[in-house]
Amino acid sequence: MSSSSGGFFSESNKKGEVSELQKNLQSPEVQRDARQYRKVVRKVIAYMTLGMDVSPLFMDMIKAAATHDLVQKKLVYLYICSYASSNPELALLTINTLRKDCLDSSAMVRGLALRSMCSLRLPDLVEYIVEPLLAGLQDLSSYVRRSAVMGCVKLYHLIPDFVEDNGIIEKLVRLLSDPDPQVTCNSLVALDEILAAEGGVVVRKKVAHSLLKRLRSFSGWGQSQVMEMLLRYQPQDTEEVFDILNLLDDRLKQPNSAVVMACIQLFIHLTRGMKDIADDVYKRIKGPLMTILSSSNSELVYVCLCHIELLLSKMPKLFDCEYRSFFSRHTDPLFIKSKKLTILTTIASDTNCEEIVTELSAHVHDVDVKMSKEAVKAIGEIAMHLPHSSEYCIDALLSFLSWEIEYISSQTLVVIRDLLLKYEKSAIAVLPQIGECLEIVQDPKGLAAIIWIIGEYGQSIVDSPYLLEPLIDRIASEQSAEVKLQLLTATMKLFFKKPPECQHMLGRLLKFCVDEEMHMDVHDRALFYYRLLKTGAKEAERVVCGSNTKPVANPWNLNASSSNSKESLFEEFNTLSVVYGQSSVHFITQTVPYIKGRPYTEHAASDDEIPPCEEEEVLQADEEALASSDRHVAVGNLLGEDISVEQFHDDKNQEDHVLQLAEEPSLTPAQFEQRWKSLPQCIRWEEMLLKVPSSADELQESLRRYHIALMASSPPGQSIQKYFFYAQQQVSGQCFLIEAVVDVNAQLLSVVTKSEDSTLEQEFSEHLRNCLEQEWIQTAD
Amino acid sequence: MSMSAVFVLDVKGKVIISRNYRGDIEMSLIEKFMPLVLEKEEEGSQTPICVHQDVTFVYIKYNNLYLVSMTKKNANVALLFVFLHKIVQVFTDYFKELEEESIRDNFVVIYELLDELVDFGYPQFTETKILQEYITQEGHKLDVGAPKPPVALTNAVSWRGEGVKYRKNEVFLDVIESVNLLSEIVGAVKMRCYLSGMPELRLGLNDKILFESTGRSKSKAVELEDVKFHQCVRLSRFENDRTISFIPPDGEFELMSYRLNTHAKSQFKRRSTANNVEIHIPVPPDADSPKFKTSVGVVKYVPEENEVVWNMKSFPGGKEFLLRAHFRLPSVESDYQLRTT
């Protein structure tokens, strides 16, 4: 059974195995001996688990379902659910056994049969399932009831109409007050999924309070789900909020951290906008968060750290006293260490700075190179934040250089180079060590930093020209353009400070870069310097060395991240969004109901191309932000940008008030959904239809000519058909969203349009009406 | 939270067992998982969450196994992790050790459990004690017919079955504290209960708030911070008069946990000095060309023990000494081969 024996079977052998099993399953002897029979069935499942195709046994396995042996029954049903979709015709034959089991005297069997029957995922069979399912909703045993409730959701995803035809919603609402907590919980999540298109279950006062009252009786999982639902409840006044907070308070003492997180989320949600108690609320949730941090479930700790990071954006001082809890343990996995590092960087203050920097210095020793570099960066960042403690940080950084470890020295010098812009006085202490560093550092970024420092402070370094000379001699073998550009600039600057020593080497460098250099930026800069020098040394000096401008106050643009996006993350507290640091519209594409095999046909493909947003991308973005701070390397084309922006605005002004739709509008389902929810209600109208569209394609075809595209539609054959369309303004890219509901029996079309550009709202609605008038509705007189 | 499917993979990413709960994600997508994990590991940026297109893999590693859940929704990620660890706990309660072999040996029970634990992606019943009443490793005895769902499934006291009986009634109580020298003490009270019927237990602690309210403020009391109780403890009772009263589950469980925000103090005074300190540092067996640099003491490489020994005559309190050791390793290639075979 081990994986190594997998290669042992040849293809024919496998076939042999399967036919052997078949023989056994069919043998009357085996069937008579219950023990033997179960053994064979078990073997089939074992092969299935190993990934072998045992689907040819379908008929025989169905027969094996008729047994009193519950374990065998479970295995057979598992088998049937796994292969039903590849044997849809044969699957019909299982329905009888399953239906019979739904009437079994044992609740376990009834529950199992219902669960399996609803998991067949074959729309054609739904008609046979409805009756036992409805009976299951009223079963005396709560075990059966809760399976039946989940069955409703399963069928809803297969045939959404099933819900309306059988009054499922009312039945589930009634089950919300079922005496069994798990039935209540399941009904709640079931309703929520079924009503998702309308925004999920609406939680009104009565429901909210009955759920709150019963909260303790639910399992931990149930409690978290219920509290998630309660986010939708809007208490009437602050008094009610306080009542709820008091009721919920003991949920923070639960051993199940999922409950604690859900409760924290609800606390924050209920008190948002209540500025006067915000402090108390955050203080209250702090303890439980710290406890999760000391959990041995390191993945959970990671999630908790992500949330703390988010909370810090709102309450920067919240964890000031607990900074020690963010010190890493040596058993922490890397992902925790690096999150803790970020948090330490954020909460460092003048009072705790020394201890935090000592902790970070320990990370610089980490065997993981990335971690070590991050720690160096973090110390630099703290220095940027805290001018009073900058000296301490810089001393720590300088001490790293003495270890003479390449990547540490390199990263340290990059950070010190940037710190020189802000704290010239203390960072200048690096100069005596520069010569030694040059021997150690090989990494282009670190090398570029050293060269910049030599160029900028060459007058204070004794043998500065001779530090640069070997680099110039080696220029032909230098790969990095960044290093070469720095070398050009530094040699230029140094030339004006120490002309006699530098003249010759500058000449060589310029000659090489002009004559032989392949990299265009390097070549062009060399040429530029050359011509500048030709116009006159005095003039060139004024341009290159210039009177030093003021040091940059905030070279890394710290604190620049928009608080807006953080605010939206609070709306999605306790979800993946917080871990990704991105709102869910960026990574969730599934909307409900999903219909197997046809998820948003034409757009599904384009969605795939959107790279998934990951933690890592955010990191990269950070790095880019840092890189762009290297102003002395890349001179921004600010002027150029300004012009294009202005042009863009001009264009926009002209286009703004004319409706001009893009031929290929692009919008993901998730974006659609998000916009649809956020945009206010716009224009709504109704019209009699000349004819009912036979399929979504027909309607889609006719509107596509007018640059209106289909986003989603309800499956065909329903009495109320829903379509979602969208279009996009040509230049601004602003979207128009349409919901069209066709009542087949009444031949009535009702349309709701929403628009991102309110000035074009009316016009677009008219446009849509015109488009439809050609074919579908009567011309307005 | 709704997870679409759950998988148990071996260390190479091969599926050992899986269960498809919602049918909205192709099960074959799991093949994308391992390459993603390896890629991130290479970059040194692994997280317990990774993404392929619109599918999120949320996973934990246990022994040499990966437990992976897939979802397309903006899932409650804390709950997913707690739940995955709960699955591990249930499995270990059943099989002692959770590893590839125990899964293969017990795949029938695992399928049964996966079917009970989750329905359509939503967690259902996860108490091992109760599950064990109707899912057993021996399988149900044949021809007895199907069992009834345990009363506890429908009972108000969902954590304890009825009709528990012991000839000898015993209770064991352990207090386990882990001390983080820098910031805190995390403690847990664990119990093993072997009691008949539905016993009602009470536990008293030298809780500061309790002592102050009863006027015994002089005795040594502890200020408990952030106490968490097992679901069996009547929280309202604790709120009212700080009594911990409960009907315990049968067998082993964690009654409560707490955190104390006190700095643990060292027993040693700062001015004391340690004499003849010897520090043993293990190194890989194939290390060679050692180089040492230290400000204090003598460093020796002991190849036969595969370690470095650092001797210091005296080590005064509050001091910090640094030793830098430098080794060469013969080849990284052999290590690489080890990993791939």
Tab-separated table of C-alpha atoms in Angstrom, chain A residues 58 96 114 119 153 208 281 283 299 303 316 362 374 378 384 410 423 515 544 552 584-585 616 634 695 741:
chain	number	residue	atom	x	y	z
A	58	PHE	CA	-19.856	0.726	-9.719
A	96	ASN	CA	-33.554	3.350	-4.271
A	114	LEU	CA	-29.259	11.877	3.456
A	119	SER	CA	-23.499	14.836	-2.114
A	153	VAL	CA	-27.479	23.975	0.577
A	208	ALA	CA	-29.833	38.492	17.126
A	281	VAL	CA	-12.395	47.960	24.023
A	283	LYS	CA	-7.510	47.224	26.117
A	299	GLU	CA	0.066	29.111	12.240
A	303	VAL	CA	-2.637	34.983	11.885
A	316	PRO	CA	-0.104	52.591	17.429
A	362	ALA	CA	20.319	39.107	17.760
A	374	GLU	CA	15.491	42.284	7.375
A	378	ALA	CA	14.441	47.207	10.687
A	384	MET	CA	14.413	56.938	10.827
A	410	SER	CA	26.410	45.057	2.517
A	423	TYR	CA	21.574	61.966	10.501
A	515	ASP	CA	33.659	53.813	-26.003
A	544	VAL	CA	27.659	67.845	-10.079
A	552	VAL	CA	16.120	64.567	3.159
A	584	SER	CA	-11.052	40.426	-0.662
A	585	VAL	CA	-12.201	42.017	-3.939
A	616	GLU	CA	5.092	38.154	-0.947
A	634	ALA	CA	17.640	57.657	-10.560
A	695	SER	CA	-31.290	31.566	-23.410
A	741	VAL	CA	-34.920	40.361	-14.227
